[in-house]
Amino acid sequence: MSTQERGLAILVWSCDLSRPELLATPFMTAQAAAALDMRVKMLFSSQSVQWLLAENAARLTGFGAEQWPISRHLEASVDLGVEIRACTQALHASGADRSALAPHCAGVEGMVSFVEQGSAPGWRMLVF
């Protein structure tokens, strides 16, 4: 049996604040992978980084009767061990800094280190 670490690196870039129905799927995917004992990292880039700002904690995500505030997705994911980070460049482009991030966000990460981790043996990458 292999002892190689299994991991899933999820890049969230297409889910800006105007499309909250798109955001539930990346979180559900991350939570499912974590429940399967995979190491999971999520990186929010482009306009999606705005979901990680504390000021947006109450915004609803998903669609239909199962809408959750982003803060609930962040908390549920982190409780399962998911590491959530903001893209350094995207955060800067949004005019925000680390102090504006939600408490469940682990900080910032650059794209190079994210891709390096996601391409490591045993890891897979998904882009939403």
mmCIF file of C-alpha atoms in Angstrom:
data_model
loop_
_atom_site.group_PDB
_atom_site.id
_atom_site.type_symbol
_atom_site.label_atom_id
_atom_site.label_comp_id
_atom_site.label_asym_id
_atom_site.label_seq_id
_atom_site.Cartn_x
_atom_site.Cartn_y
_atom_site.Cartn_z
ATOM 1 C CA MET A 1 0.000 0.000 0.000
ATOM 2 C CA SER A 2 1.320 3.444 -0.913
ATOM 3 C CA THR A 3 2.139 5.925 1.826
ATOM 4 C CA GLN A 4 2.271 8.798 -0.661
ATOM 5 C CA GLU A 5 0.230 11.809 0.398
ATOM 6 C CA ARG A 6 -2.914 12.349 -1.658
ATOM 7 C CA GLY A 7 -4.006 15.898 -2.221
ATOM 8 C CA LEU A 8 -6.344 18.120 -4.153
ATOM 9 C CA ALA A 9 -5.473 21.693 -5.135
ATOM 10 C CA ILE A 10 -8.550 23.719 -6.076
ATOM 11 C CA LEU A 11 -8.208 27.010 -7.938
ATOM 12 C CA VAL A 12 -11.317 29.188 -7.636
ATOM 13 C CA TRP A 13 -11.244 31.974 -10.221
ATOM 14 C CA SER A 14 -14.622 32.162 -12.022
ATOM 15 C CA CYS A 15 -16.902 32.674 -9.016
ATOM 16 C CA ASP A 16 -17.093 36.424 -8.499
ATOM 17 C CA LEU A 17 -19.579 38.142 -6.186
ATOM 18 C CA SER A 18 -22.142 38.463 -8.989
ATOM 19 C CA ARG A 19 -22.334 34.647 -9.443
ATOM 20 C CA PRO A 20 -22.860 33.185 -5.943
ATOM 21 C CA GLU A 21 -24.553 30.096 -7.386
ATOM 22 C CA LEU A 22 -21.168 28.936 -8.705
ATOM 23 C CA LEU A 23 -19.375 28.949 -5.355
ATOM 24 C CA ALA A 24 -21.030 26.045 -3.542
ATOM 25 C CA THR A 25 -19.527 23.377 -5.823
ATOM 26 C CA PRO A 26 -15.844 24.167 -5.129
ATOM 27 C CA PHE A 27 -16.524 24.093 -1.381
ATOM 28 C CA MET A 28 -18.505 20.847 -1.527
ATOM 29 C CA THR A 29 -15.716 19.295 -3.604
ATOM 30 C CA ALA A 30 -13.090 20.425 -1.082
ATOM 31 C CA GLN A 31 -15.113 19.103 1.843
ATOM 32 C CA ALA A 32 -15.704 15.744 0.136
ATOM 33 C CA ALA A 33 -11.989 15.328 -0.596
ATOM 34 C CA ALA A 34 -11.085 16.252 2.981
ATOM 35 C CA ALA A 35 -13.617 13.719 4.276
ATOM 36 C CA LEU A 36 -11.763 11.121 2.175
ATOM 37 C CA ASP A 37 -8.572 11.980 4.092
ATOM 38 C CA MET A 38 -7.028 13.944 1.251
ATOM 39 C CA ARG A 39 -5.032 17.077 1.936
ATOM 40 C CA VAL A 40 -6.914 19.968 0.310
ATOM 41 C CA LYS A 41 -5.818 23.475 -0.606
ATOM 42 C CA MET A 42 -8.037 26.139 -2.142
ATOM 43 C CA LEU A 43 -6.629 29.261 -3.789
ATOM 44 C CA PHE A 44 -8.997 32.107 -4.635
ATOM 45 C CA SER A 45 -7.768 34.234 -7.524
ATOM 46 C CA SER A 46 -9.077 36.950 -9.829
ATOM 47 C CA GLN A 47 -12.388 38.448 -8.664
ATOM 48 C CA SER A 48 -13.146 35.322 -6.604
ATOM 49 C CA VAL A 49 -10.726 36.582 -3.956
ATOM 50 C CA GLN A 50 -13.452 38.980 -2.820
ATOM 51 C CA TRP A 51 -15.312 36.047 -1.261
ATOM 52 C CA LEU A 52 -12.499 35.779 1.290
ATOM 53 C CA LEU A 53 -12.861 39.342 2.549
ATOM 54 C CA ALA A 54 -14.349 39.554 6.043
ATOM 55 C CA GLU A 55 -16.769 42.238 4.849
ATOM 56 C CA ASN A 56 -18.503 39.633 2.653
ATOM 57 C CA ALA A 57 -18.983 36.991 5.383
ATOM 58 C CA ALA A 58 -22.790 37.166 5.315
ATOM 59 C CA ARG A 59 -23.170 36.917 1.523
ATOM 60 C CA LEU A 60 -25.106 33.847 0.456
ATOM 61 C CA THR A 61 -23.654 31.231 -1.875
ATOM 62 C CA GLY A 62 -25.276 28.437 -3.809
ATOM 63 C CA PHE A 63 -28.843 28.405 -5.069
ATOM 64 C CA GLY A 64 -32.296 27.212 -4.078
ATOM 65 C CA ALA A 65 -33.127 26.288 -0.512
ATOM 66 C CA GLU A 66 -29.556 25.292 0.368
ATOM 67 C CA GLN A 67 -27.904 28.715 0.293
ATOM 68 C CA TRP A 68 -25.214 29.222 2.915
ATOM 69 C CA PRO A 69 -23.343 32.362 3.913
ATOM 70 C CA ILE A 70 -19.730 32.245 2.781
ATOM 71 C CA SER A 71 -18.658 32.253 6.441
ATOM 72 C CA ARG A 72 -20.386 28.886 6.930
ATOM 73 C CA HIS A 73 -18.593 27.358 3.926
ATOM 74 C CA LEU A 74 -15.258 28.688 5.173
ATOM 75 C CA GLU A 75 -15.815 27.359 8.688
ATOM 76 C CA ALA A 76 -17.042 23.928 7.539
ATOM 77 C CA SER A 77 -14.104 23.561 5.169
ATOM 78 C CA VAL A 78 -11.465 24.647 7.664
ATOM 79 C CA ASP A 79 -12.989 22.346 10.303
ATOM 80 C CA LEU A 80 -12.295 19.457 7.900
ATOM 81 C CA GLY A 81 -8.688 20.581 7.437
ATOM 82 C CA VAL A 82 -8.997 22.456 4.133
ATOM 83 C CA GLU A 83 -6.359 25.174 3.734
ATOM 84 C CA ILE A 84 -7.879 28.289 2.146
ATOM 85 C CA ARG A 85 -5.714 31.085 0.763
ATOM 86 C CA ALA A 86 -6.037 34.243 -1.303
ATOM 87 C CA CYS A 87 -3.903 34.791 -4.392
ATOM 88 C CA THR A 88 -1.372 37.474 -3.503
ATOM 89 C CA GLN A 89 -1.713 39.301 -6.813
ATOM 90 C CA ALA A 90 -5.528 39.119 -6.865
ATOM 91 C CA LEU A 91 -5.786 40.446 -3.324
ATOM 92 C CA HIS A 92 -3.503 43.343 -4.210
ATOM 93 C CA ALA A 93 -5.476 44.066 -7.407
ATOM 94 C CA SER A 94 -8.706 44.185 -5.394
ATOM 95 C CA GLY A 95 -7.279 46.990 -3.268
ATOM 96 C CA ALA A 96 -7.382 44.901 -0.090
ATOM 97 C CA ASP A 97 -4.620 43.505 2.099
ATOM 98 C CA ARG A 98 -4.218 40.554 4.459
ATOM 99 C CA SER A 99 -5.907 42.375 7.318
ATOM 100 C CA ALA A 100 -9.168 42.395 5.325
ATOM 101 C CA LEU A 101 -9.298 38.596 5.001
ATOM 102 C CA ALA A 102 -11.855 36.484 6.858
ATOM 103 C CA PRO A 103 -10.502 34.725 9.958
ATOM 104 C CA HIS A 104 -10.812 31.268 8.359
ATOM 105 C CA CYS A 105 -8.505 32.260 5.515
ATOM 106 C CA ALA A 106 -4.960 30.987 6.120
ATOM 107 C CA GLY A 107 -3.411 33.993 4.366
ATOM 108 C CA VAL A 108 -1.990 34.492 0.902
ATOM 109 C CA GLU A 109 -0.111 32.344 -1.587
ATOM 110 C CA GLY A 110 1.419 32.939 -4.982
ATOM 111 C CA MET A 111 0.370 31.040 -8.071
ATOM 112 C CA VAL A 112 3.795 29.442 -8.555
ATOM 113 C CA SER A 113 3.819 27.732 -5.155
ATOM 114 C CA PHE A 114 0.182 26.689 -5.586
ATOM 115 C CA VAL A 115 0.855 25.058 -8.972
ATOM 116 C CA GLU A 116 4.005 23.432 -7.615
ATOM 117 C CA GLN A 117 2.021 21.841 -4.775
ATOM 118 C CA GLY A 118 -0.827 20.830 -7.081
ATOM 119 C CA SER A 119 1.533 19.080 -9.485
ATOM 120 C CA ALA A 120 3.388 17.144 -6.786
ATOM 121 C CA PRO A 121 3.170 13.333 -6.829
ATOM 122 C CA GLY A 122 -0.176 12.181 -5.442
ATOM 123 C CA TRP A 123 -1.846 15.547 -6.024
ATOM 124 C CA ARG A 124 -4.502 16.605 -8.529
ATOM 125 C CA MET A 125 -5.706 20.059 -9.525
ATOM 126 C CA LEU A 126 -9.219 21.311 -10.229
ATOM 127 C CA VAL A 127 -10.172 24.729 -11.558
ATOM 128 C CA PHE A 128 -13.546 26.333 -10.895
#
